Amino acid sequence: MSSGGSPHLSTYALDMLELGKLPAGEEQRARAHLAQCPGCTRRLNEAHVSAELFMKGVQKRTLEQLRQRMRQ
Ligand SMILES: [Zn+2]
């Protein structure tokens, strides 16, 4: 069951698209696919949200460490 011809975008492709690092032709193809695929659009949005949550989590941890250091 290995088709290798999945029309869907890989997580890597979604990341590169988000970063604006896809070659022009690939980006055009990816955007054309996103326009007609709610599944990949949702994955793109989820990747975006999780990146934001990750940043918030890291910031929170960093702040807590800074506070602990100031108390010592
Ligand atoms: Zn898709």
PDB file of N, CA, C and O and ligand atoms in Angstrom:
ATOM      1  N   MET A   1       0.829  -1.206   0.000  1.00  0.00           N
ATOM      2  CA  MET A   1       0.000   0.000   0.000  1.00  0.00           C
ATOM      3  C   MET A   1       0.864   1.257   0.000  1.00  0.00           C
ATOM      4  O   MET A   1       0.583   2.224   0.665  1.00  0.00           O
ATOM      5  N   SER A   2       1.968   1.222  -0.733  1.00  0.00           N
ATOM      6  CA  SER A   2       2.781   2.434  -0.798  1.00  0.00           C
ATOM      7  C   SER A   2       2.597   3.081  -2.162  1.00  0.00           C
ATOM      8  O   SER A   2       3.126   2.628  -3.159  1.00  0.00           O
ATOM      9  N   SER A   3       1.797   4.131  -2.154  1.00  0.00           N
ATOM     10  CA  SER A   3       1.530   4.816  -3.417  1.00  0.00           C
ATOM     11  C   SER A   3       2.634   5.822  -3.727  1.00  0.00           C
ATOM     12  O   SER A   3       3.060   5.941  -4.856  1.00  0.00           O
ATOM     13  N   GLY A   4       3.089   6.520  -2.701  1.00  0.00           N
ATOM     14  CA  GLY A   4       4.130   7.527  -2.917  1.00  0.00           C
ATOM     15  C   GLY A   4       3.629   8.710  -3.710  1.00  0.00           C
ATOM     16  O   GLY A   4       4.380   9.626  -3.994  1.00  0.00           O
ATOM     17  N   GLY A   5       2.359   8.670  -4.074  1.00  0.00           N
ATOM     18  CA  GLY A   5       1.827   9.772  -4.864  1.00  0.00           C
ATOM     19  C   GLY A   5       0.773  10.555  -4.111  1.00  0.00           C
ATOM     20  O   GLY A   5      -0.161  11.052  -4.706  1.00  0.00           O
ATOM     21  N   SER A   6       0.923  10.628  -2.789  1.00  0.00           N
ATOM     22  CA  SER A   6      -0.043  11.377  -1.995  1.00  0.00           C
ATOM     23  C   SER A   6      -0.058  12.833  -2.420  1.00  0.00           C
ATOM     24  O   SER A   6       0.993  13.465  -2.516  1.00  0.00           O
ATOM     25  N   PRO A   7      -1.243  13.351  -2.682  1.00  0.00           N
ATOM     26  CA  PRO A   7      -1.338  14.757  -3.095  1.00  0.00           C
ATOM     27  C   PRO A   7      -1.192  15.698  -1.906  1.00  0.00           C
ATOM     28  O   PRO A   7      -1.014  16.894  -2.078  1.00  0.00           O
ATOM     29  N   HIS A   8      -1.248  15.120  -0.685  1.00  0.00           N
ATOM     30  CA  HIS A   8      -1.240  15.982   0.498  1.00  0.00           C
ATOM     31  C   HIS A   8       0.160  16.484   0.834  1.00  0.00           C
ATOM     32  O   HIS A   8       1.160  15.859   0.498  1.00  0.00           O
ATOM     33  N   LEU A   9       0.192  17.596   1.528  1.00  0.00           N
ATOM     34  CA  LEU A   9       1.457  18.230   1.862  1.00  0.00           C
ATOM     35  C   LEU A   9       2.069  17.561   3.086  1.00  0.00           C
ATOM     36  O   LEU A   9       1.378  17.246   4.034  1.00  0.00           O
ATOM     37  N   SER A  10       3.373  17.362   3.044  1.00  0.00           N
ATOM     38  CA  SER A  10       4.065  16.791   4.194  1.00  0.00           C
ATOM     39  C   SER A  10       4.204  17.852   5.280  1.00  0.00           C
ATOM     40  O   SER A  10       4.070  19.050   5.016  1.00  0.00           O
ATOM     41  N   THR A  11       4.444  17.396   6.505  1.00  0.00           N
ATOM     42  CA  THR A  11       4.661  18.339   7.605  1.00  0.00           C
ATOM     43  C   THR A  11       5.830  19.253   7.273  1.00  0.00           C
ATOM     44  O   THR A  11       5.812  20.449   7.549  1.00  0.00           O
ATOM     45  N   TYR A  12       6.836  18.658   6.656  1.00  0.00           N
ATOM     46  CA  TYR A  12       8.022  19.439   6.248  1.00  0.00           C
ATOM     47  C   TYR A  12       7.628  20.546   5.269  1.00  0.00           C
ATOM     48  O   TYR A  12       8.044  21.695   5.419  1.00  0.00           O
ATOM     49  N   ALA A  13       6.799  20.174   4.272  1.00  0.00           N
ATOM     50  CA  ALA A  13       6.371  21.158   3.275  1.00  0.00           C
ATOM     51  C   ALA A  13       5.575  22.272   3.938  1.00  0.00           C
ATOM     52  O   ALA A  13       5.737  23.450   3.606  1.00  0.00           O
ATOM     53  N   LEU A  14       4.726  21.898   4.913  1.00  0.00           N
ATOM     54  CA  LEU A  14       3.926  22.903   5.619  1.00  0.00           C
ATOM     55  C   LEU A  14       4.833  23.841   6.410  1.00  0.00           C
ATOM     56  O   LEU A  14       4.627  25.054   6.431  1.00  0.00           O
ATOM     57  N   ASP A  15       5.852  23.275   7.058  1.00  0.00           N
ATOM     58  CA  ASP A  15       6.804  24.096   7.820  1.00  0.00           C
ATOM     59  C   ASP A  15       7.522  25.069   6.899  1.00  0.00           C
ATOM     60  O   ASP A  15       7.659  26.254   7.193  1.00  0.00           O
ATOM     61  N   MET A  16       7.990  24.546   5.769  1.00  0.00           N
ATOM     62  CA  MET A  16       8.739  25.375   4.826  1.00  0.00           C
ATOM     63  C   MET A  16       7.844  26.471   4.252  1.00  0.00           C
ATOM     64  O   MET A  16       8.290  27.609   4.063  1.00  0.00           O
ATOM     65  N   LEU A  17       6.582  26.128   4.020  1.00  0.00           N
ATOM     66  CA  LEU A  17       5.635  27.113   3.498  1.00  0.00           C
ATOM     67  C   LEU A  17       5.450  28.222   4.528  1.00  0.00           C
ATOM     68  O   LEU A  17       5.467  29.409   4.199  1.00  0.00           O
ATOM     69  N   GLU A  18       5.296  27.814   5.777  1.00  0.00           N
ATOM     70  CA  GLU A  18       5.108  28.768   6.883  1.00  0.00           C
ATOM     71  C   GLU A  18       6.304  29.706   6.978  1.00  0.00           C
ATOM     72  O   GLU A  18       6.170  30.890   7.250  1.00  0.00           O
ATOM     73  N   LEU A  19       7.486  29.161   6.755  1.00  0.00           N
ATOM     74  CA  LEU A  19       8.717  29.946   6.856  1.00  0.00           C
ATOM     75  C   LEU A  19       9.017  30.704   5.565  1.00  0.00           C
ATOM     76  O   LEU A  19       9.964  31.478   5.503  1.00  0.00           O
ATOM     77  N   GLY A  20       8.214  30.442   4.516  1.00  0.00           N
ATOM     78  CA  GLY A  20       8.451  31.092   3.234  1.00  0.00           C
ATOM     79  C   GLY A  20       9.697  30.569   2.539  1.00  0.00           C
ATOM     80  O   GLY A  20      10.351  31.292   1.790  1.00  0.00           O
ATOM     81  N   LYS A  21      10.046  29.294   2.811  1.00  0.00           N
ATOM     82  CA  LYS A  21      11.281  28.742   2.260  1.00  0.00           C
ATOM     83  C   LYS A  21      11.039  27.755   1.114  1.00  0.00           C
ATOM     84  O   LYS A  21      11.976  27.134   0.630  1.00  0.00           O
ATOM     85  N   LEU A  22       9.796  27.625   0.700  1.00  0.00           N
ATOM     86  CA  LEU A  22       9.525  26.710  -0.414  1.00  0.00           C
ATOM     87  C   LEU A  22       9.919  27.384  -1.722  1.00  0.00           C
ATOM     88  O   LEU A  22       9.693  28.587  -1.892  1.00  0.00           O
ATOM     89  N   PRO A  23      10.499  26.617  -2.647  1.00  0.00           N
ATOM     90  CA  PRO A  23      10.771  27.174  -3.984  1.00  0.00           C
ATOM     91  C   PRO A  23       9.457  27.650  -4.609  1.00  0.00           C
ATOM     92  O   PRO A  23       8.399  27.069  -4.338  1.00  0.00           O
ATOM     93  N   ALA A  24       9.529  28.684  -5.428  1.00  0.00           N
ATOM     94  CA  ALA A  24       8.325  29.315  -5.988  1.00  0.00           C
ATOM     95  C   ALA A  24       7.343  28.308  -6.578  1.00  0.00           C
ATOM     96  O   ALA A  24       6.156  28.362  -6.305  1.00  0.00           O
ATOM     97  N   GLY A  25       7.842  27.377  -7.379  1.00  0.00           N
ATOM     98  CA  GLY A  25       6.966  26.392  -8.013  1.00  0.00           C
ATOM     99  C   GLY A  25       6.266  25.519  -6.990  1.00  0.00           C
ATOM    100  O   GLY A  25       5.069  25.253  -7.095  1.00  0.00           O
ATOM    101  N   GLU A  26       7.027  25.091  -5.969  1.00  0.00           N
ATOM    102  CA  GLU A  26       6.476  24.248  -4.911  1.00  0.00           C
ATOM    103  C   GLU A  26       5.429  25.015  -4.111  1.00  0.00           C
ATOM    104  O   GLU A  26       4.402  24.470  -3.732  1.00  0.00           O
ATOM    105  N   GLU A  27       5.721  26.277  -3.846  1.00  0.00           N
ATOM    106  CA  GLU A  27       4.795  27.086  -3.062  1.00  0.00           C
ATOM    107  C   GLU A  27       3.470  27.247  -3.794  1.00  0.00           C
ATOM    108  O   GLU A  27       2.402  27.142  -3.205  1.00  0.00           O
ATOM    109  N   GLN A  28       3.574  27.469  -5.112  1.00  0.00           N
ATOM    110  CA  GLN A  28       2.366  27.620  -5.922  1.00  0.00           C
ATOM    111  C   GLN A  28       1.520  26.347  -5.844  1.00  0.00           C
ATOM    112  O   GLN A  28       0.314  26.390  -5.657  1.00  0.00           O
ATOM    113  N   ARG A  29       2.205  25.205  -5.956  1.00  0.00           N
ATOM    114  CA  ARG A  29       1.523  23.915  -5.920  1.00  0.00           C
ATOM    115  C   ARG A  29       0.904  23.699  -4.539  1.00  0.00           C
ATOM    116  O   ARG A  29      -0.223  23.246  -4.411  1.00  0.00           O
ATOM    117  N   ALA A  30       1.658  24.041  -3.489  1.00  0.00           N
ATOM    118  CA  ALA A  30       1.180  23.859  -2.121  1.00  0.00           C
ATOM    119  C   ALA A  30      -0.043  24.730  -1.859  1.00  0.00           C
ATOM    120  O   ALA A  30      -1.030  24.278  -1.279  1.00  0.00           O
ATOM    121  N   ARG A  31       0.016  25.985  -2.312  1.00  0.00           N
ATOM    122  CA  ARG A  31      -1.102  26.899  -2.068  1.00  0.00           C
ATOM    123  C   ARG A  31      -2.338  26.470  -2.864  1.00  0.00           C
ATOM    124  O   ARG A  31      -3.464  26.590  -2.366  1.00  0.00           O
ATOM    125  N   ALA A  32      -2.118  25.964  -4.068  1.00  0.00           N
ATOM    126  CA  ALA A  32      -3.231  25.475  -4.875  1.00  0.00           C
ATOM    127  C   ALA A  32      -3.884  24.292  -4.168  1.00  0.00           C
ATOM    128  O   ALA A  32      -5.105  24.161  -4.138  1.00  0.00           O
ATOM    129  N   HIS A  33      -3.059  23.442  -3.559  1.00  0.00           N
ATOM    130  CA  HIS A  33      -3.596  22.291  -2.834  1.00  0.00           C
ATOM    131  C   HIS A  33      -4.341  22.749  -1.584  1.00  0.00           C
ATOM    132  O   HIS A  33      -5.445  22.282  -1.299  1.00  0.00           O
ATOM    133  N   LEU A  34      -3.764  23.678  -0.832  1.00  0.00           N
ATOM    134  CA  LEU A  34      -4.399  24.170   0.398  1.00  0.00           C
ATOM    135  C   LEU A  34      -5.765  24.780   0.091  1.00  0.00           C
ATOM    136  O   LEU A  34      -6.701  24.644   0.880  1.00  0.00           O
ATOM    137  N   ALA A  35      -5.870  25.444  -1.063  1.00  0.00           N
ATOM    138  CA  ALA A  35      -7.118  26.108  -1.433  1.00  0.00           C
ATOM    139  C   ALA A  35      -8.259  25.110  -1.584  1.00  0.00           C
ATOM    140  O   ALA A  35      -9.423  25.464  -1.430  1.00  0.00           O
ATOM    141  N   GLN A  36      -7.923  23.845  -1.853  1.00  0.00           N
ATOM    142  CA  GLN A  36      -8.992  22.864  -2.063  1.00  0.00           C
ATOM    143  C   GLN A  36      -8.924  21.712  -1.073  1.00  0.00           C
ATOM    144  O   GLN A  36      -9.636  20.725  -1.218  1.00  0.00           O
ATOM    145  N   CYS A  37      -8.071  21.797  -0.060  1.00  0.00           N
ATOM    146  CA  CYS A  37      -7.953  20.709   0.903  1.00  0.00           C
ATOM    147  C   CYS A  37      -8.071  21.237   2.334  1.00  0.00           C
ATOM    148  O   CYS A  37      -7.096  21.767   2.876  1.00  0.00           O
ATOM    149  N   PRO A  38      -9.265  21.114   2.931  1.00  0.00           N
ATOM    150  CA  PRO A  38      -9.459  21.593   4.312  1.00  0.00           C
ATOM    151  C   PRO A  38      -8.543  20.866   5.294  1.00  0.00           C
ATOM    152  O   PRO A  38      -8.125  21.443   6.297  1.00  0.00           O
ATOM    153  N   GLY A  39      -8.221  19.605   4.999  1.00  0.00           N
ATOM    154  CA  GLY A  39      -7.371  18.818   5.896  1.00  0.00           C
ATOM    155  C   GLY A  39      -5.993  19.430   6.050  1.00  0.00           C
ATOM    156  O   GLY A  39      -5.494  19.605   7.163  1.00  0.00           O
ATOM    157  N   CYS A  40      -5.368  19.747   4.928  1.00  0.00           N
ATOM    158  CA  CYS A  40      -4.021  20.322   4.973  1.00  0.00           C
ATOM    159  C   CYS A  40      -4.061  21.743   5.524  1.00  0.00           C
ATOM    160  O   CYS A  40      -3.130  22.172   6.209  1.00  0.00           O
ATOM    161  N   THR A  41      -5.152  22.476   5.242  1.00  0.00           N
ATOM    162  CA  THR A  41      -5.281  23.825   5.787  1.00  0.00           C
ATOM    163  C   THR A  41      -5.325  23.755   7.303  1.00  0.00           C
ATOM    164  O   THR A  41      -4.686  24.548   8.002  1.00  0.00           O
ATOM    165  N   ARG A  42      -6.054  22.754   7.836  1.00  0.00           N
ATOM    166  CA  ARG A  42      -6.157  22.612   9.282  1.00  0.00           C
ATOM    167  C   ARG A  42      -4.786  22.261   9.869  1.00  0.00           C
ATOM    168  O   ARG A  42      -4.389  22.784  10.904  1.00  0.00           O
ATOM    169  N   ARG A  43      -4.063  21.365   9.183  1.00  0.00           N
ATOM    170  CA  ARG A  43      -2.736  20.989   9.679  1.00  0.00           C
ATOM    171  C   ARG A  43      -1.801  22.197   9.689  1.00  0.00           C
ATOM    172  O   ARG A  43      -0.990  22.351  10.594  1.00  0.00           O
ATOM    173  N   LEU A  44      -1.935  23.047   8.666  1.00  0.00           N
ATOM    174  CA  LEU A  44      -1.102  24.247   8.608  1.00  0.00           C
ATOM    175  C   LEU A  44      -1.418  25.149   9.800  1.00  0.00           C
ATOM    176  O   LEU A  44      -0.521  25.657  10.466  1.00  0.00           O
ATOM    177  N   ASN A  45      -2.716  25.333  10.085  1.00  0.00           N
ATOM    178  CA  ASN A  45      -3.121  26.177  11.214  1.00  0.00           C
ATOM    179  C   ASN A  45      -2.666  25.570  12.532  1.00  0.00           C
ATOM    180  O   ASN A  45      -2.233  26.287  13.429  1.00  0.00           O
ATOM    181  N   GLU A  46      -2.770  24.254  12.660  1.00  0.00           N
ATOM    182  CA  GLU A  46      -2.352  23.587  13.896  1.00  0.00           C
ATOM    183  C   GLU A  46      -0.854  23.753  14.107  1.00  0.00           C
ATOM    184  O   GLU A  46      -0.399  23.976  15.228  1.00  0.00           O
ATOM    185  N   ALA A  47      -0.086  23.643  13.036  1.00  0.00           N
ATOM    186  CA  ALA A  47       1.362  23.809  13.140  1.00  0.00           C
ATOM    187  C   ALA A  47       1.666  25.219  13.628  1.00  0.00           C
ATOM    188  O   ALA A  47       2.547  25.426  14.459  1.00  0.00           O
ATOM    189  N   HIS A  48       0.890  26.171  13.124  1.00  0.00           N
ATOM    190  CA  HIS A  48       1.083  27.560  13.512  1.00  0.00           C
ATOM    191  C   HIS A  48       0.788  27.742  14.994  1.00  0.00           C
ATOM    192  O   HIS A  48       1.566  28.337  15.732  1.00  0.00           O
ATOM    193  N   VAL A  49      -0.344  27.192  15.444  1.00  0.00           N
ATOM    194  CA  VAL A  49      -0.751  27.331  16.843  1.00  0.00           C
ATOM    195  C   VAL A  49       0.256  26.650  17.764  1.00  0.00           C
ATOM    196  O   VAL A  49       0.650  27.210  18.781  1.00  0.00           O
ATOM    197  N   SER A  50       0.707  25.432  17.393  1.00  0.00           N
ATOM    198  CA  SER A  50       1.619  24.725  18.292  1.00  0.00           C
ATOM    199  C   SER A  50       2.959  25.449  18.382  1.00  0.00           C
ATOM    200  O   SER A  50       3.600  25.441  19.422  1.00  0.00           O
ATOM    201  N   ALA A  51       3.374  26.117  17.316  1.00  0.00           N
ATOM    202  CA  ALA A  51       4.615  26.891  17.371  1.00  0.00           C
ATOM    203  C   ALA A  51       4.449  28.045  18.355  1.00  0.00           C
ATOM    204  O   ALA A  51       5.350  28.346  19.130  1.00  0.00           O
ATOM    205  N   GLU A  52       3.268  28.663  18.350  1.00  0.00           N
ATOM    206  CA  GLU A  52       3.013  29.771  19.275  1.00  0.00           C
ATOM    207  C   GLU A  52       2.975  29.282  20.716  1.00  0.00           C
ATOM    208  O   GLU A  52       3.544  29.909  21.611  1.00  0.00           O
ATOM    209  N   LEU A  53       2.302  28.136  20.944  1.00  0.00           N
ATOM    210  CA  LEU A  53       2.228  27.571  22.291  1.00  0.00           C
ATOM    211  C   LEU A  53       3.618  27.205  22.779  1.00  0.00           C
ATOM    212  O   LEU A  53       3.956  27.424  23.940  1.00  0.00           O
ATOM    213  N   PHE A  54       4.425  26.656  21.890  1.00  0.00           N
ATOM    214  CA  PHE A  54       5.783  26.271  22.241  1.00  0.00           C
ATOM    215  C   PHE A  54       6.566  27.500  22.705  1.00  0.00           C
ATOM    216  O   PHE A  54       7.221  27.484  23.747  1.00  0.00           O
ATOM    217  N   MET A  55       6.455  28.580  21.945  1.00  0.00           N
ATOM    218  CA  MET A  55       7.169  29.804  22.301  1.00  0.00           C
ATOM    219  C   MET A  55       6.713  30.313  23.662  1.00  0.00           C
ATOM    220  O   MET A  55       7.519  30.718  24.488  1.00  0.00           O
ATOM    221  N   LYS A  56       5.390  30.281  23.896  1.00  0.00           N
ATOM    222  CA  LYS A  56       4.855  30.745  25.188  1.00  0.00           C
ATOM    223  C   LYS A  56       5.378  29.882  26.316  1.00  0.00           C
ATOM    224  O   LYS A  56       5.741  30.382  27.378  1.00  0.00           O
ATOM    225  N   GLY A  57       5.410  28.554  26.094  1.00  0.00           N
ATOM    226  CA  GLY A  57       5.892  27.634  27.117  1.00  0.00           C
ATOM    227  C   GLY A  57       7.352  27.892  27.437  1.00  0.00           C
ATOM    228  O   GLY A  57       7.739  27.920  28.604  1.00  0.00           O
ATOM    229  N   VAL A  58       8.145  28.094  26.428  1.00  0.00           N
ATOM    230  CA  VAL A  58       9.578  28.342  26.626  1.00  0.00           C
ATOM    231  C   VAL A  58       9.779  29.652  27.376  1.00  0.00           C
ATOM    232  O   VAL A  58      10.569  29.736  28.314  1.00  0.00           O
ATOM    233  N   GLN A  59       9.023  30.658  26.986  1.00  0.00           N
ATOM    234  CA  GLN A  59       9.152  31.958  27.647  1.00  0.00           C
ATOM    235  C   GLN A  59       8.811  31.852  29.120  1.00  0.00           C
ATOM    236  O   GLN A  59       9.496  32.408  29.968  1.00  0.00           O
ATOM    237  N   LYS A  60       7.725  31.087  29.412  1.00  0.00           N
ATOM    238  CA  LYS A  60       7.278  30.934  30.793  1.00  0.00           C
ATOM    239  C   LYS A  60       8.354  30.250  31.621  1.00  0.00           C
ATOM    240  O   LYS A  60       8.690  30.691  32.718  1.00  0.00           O
ATOM    241  N   ARG A  61       8.916  29.155  31.081  1.00  0.00           N
ATOM    242  CA  ARG A  61       9.973  28.423  31.801  1.00  0.00           C
ATOM    243  C   ARG A  61      11.181  29.318  32.043  1.00  0.00           C
ATOM    244  O   ARG A  61      11.766  29.330  33.112  1.00  0.00           O
ATOM    245  N   THR A  62      11.536  30.074  31.020  1.00  0.00           N
ATOM    246  CA  THR A  62      12.715  30.936  31.125  1.00  0.00           C
ATOM    247  C   THR A  62      12.495  31.990  32.200  1.00  0.00           C
ATOM    248  O   THR A  62      13.373  32.265  33.014  1.00  0.00           O
ATOM    249  N   LEU A  63      11.281  32.561  32.234  1.00  0.00           N
ATOM    250  CA  LEU A  63      10.975  33.583  33.232  1.00  0.00           C
ATOM    251  C   LEU A  63      11.035  33.008  34.637  1.00  0.00           C
ATOM    252  O   LEU A  63      11.570  33.631  35.545  1.00  0.00           O
ATOM    253  N   GLU A  64      10.495  31.775  34.803  1.00  0.00           N
ATOM    254  CA  GLU A  64      10.499  31.158  36.129  1.00  0.00           C
ATOM    255  C   GLU A  64      11.923  30.917  36.608  1.00  0.00           C
ATOM    256  O   GLU A  64      12.243  31.132  37.773  1.00  0.00           O
ATOM    257  N   GLN A  65      12.760  30.486  35.704  1.00  0.00           N
ATOM    258  CA  GLN A  65      14.162  30.248  36.069  1.00  0.00           C
ATOM    259  C   GLN A  65      14.832  31.552  36.477  1.00  0.00           C
ATOM    260  O   GLN A  65      15.598  31.602  37.438  1.00  0.00           O
ATOM    261  N   LEU A  66      14.522  32.612  35.754  1.00  0.00           N
ATOM    262  CA  LEU A  66      15.116  33.906  36.074  1.00  0.00           C
ATOM    263  C   LEU A  66      14.686  34.356  37.465  1.00  0.00           C
ATOM    264  O   LEU A  66      15.484  34.849  38.258  1.00  0.00           O
ATOM    265  N   ARG A  67      13.384  34.154  37.760  1.00  0.00           N
ATOM    266  CA  ARG A  67      12.857  34.562  39.072  1.00  0.00           C
ATOM    267  C   ARG A  67      13.530  33.772  40.193  1.00  0.00           C
ATOM    268  O   ARG A  67      13.889  34.328  41.223  1.00  0.00           O
ATOM    269  N   GLN A  68      13.685  32.447  39.953  1.00  0.00           N
ATOM    270  CA  GLN A  68      14.318  31.609  40.982  1.00  0.00           C
ATOM    271  C   GLN A  68      15.748  32.071  41.225  1.00  0.00           C
ATOM    272  O   GLN A  68      16.201  32.119  42.362  1.00  0.00           O
ATOM    273  N   ARG A  69      16.431  32.426  40.181  1.00  0.00           N
ATOM    274  CA  ARG A  69      17.813  32.872  40.335  1.00  0.00           C
ATOM    275  C   ARG A  69      17.875  34.160  41.145  1.00  0.00           C
ATOM    276  O   ARG A  69      18.790  34.385  41.924  1.00  0.00           O
ATOM    277  N   MET A  70      16.867  35.031  40.932  1.00  0.00           N
ATOM    278  CA  MET A  70      16.883  36.309  41.642  1.00  0.00           C
ATOM    279  C   MET A  70      16.623  36.108  43.128  1.00  0.00           C
ATOM    280  O   MET A  70      17.035  36.917  43.949  1.00  0.00           O
ATOM    281  N   ARG A  71      15.899  35.011  43.484  1.00  0.00           N
ATOM    282  CA  ARG A  71      15.592  34.762  44.889  1.00  0.00           C
ATOM    283  C   ARG A  71      16.803  34.181  45.621  1.00  0.00           C
ATOM    284  O   ARG A  71      16.912  34.310  46.831  1.00  0.00           O
ATOM    285  N   GLN A  72      17.667  33.527  44.866  1.00  0.00           N
ATOM    286  CA  GLN A  72      18.780  32.840  45.537  1.00  0.00           C
ATOM    287  C   GLN A  72      19.828  33.820  46.072  1.00  0.00           C
ATOM    288  O   GLN A  72      20.014  34.874  45.510  1.00  0.00           O
TER     289      GLN A  72
HETATM  290 ZN    ZN B   1      -4.239  17.817   1.540  1.00  0.00          ZN
END
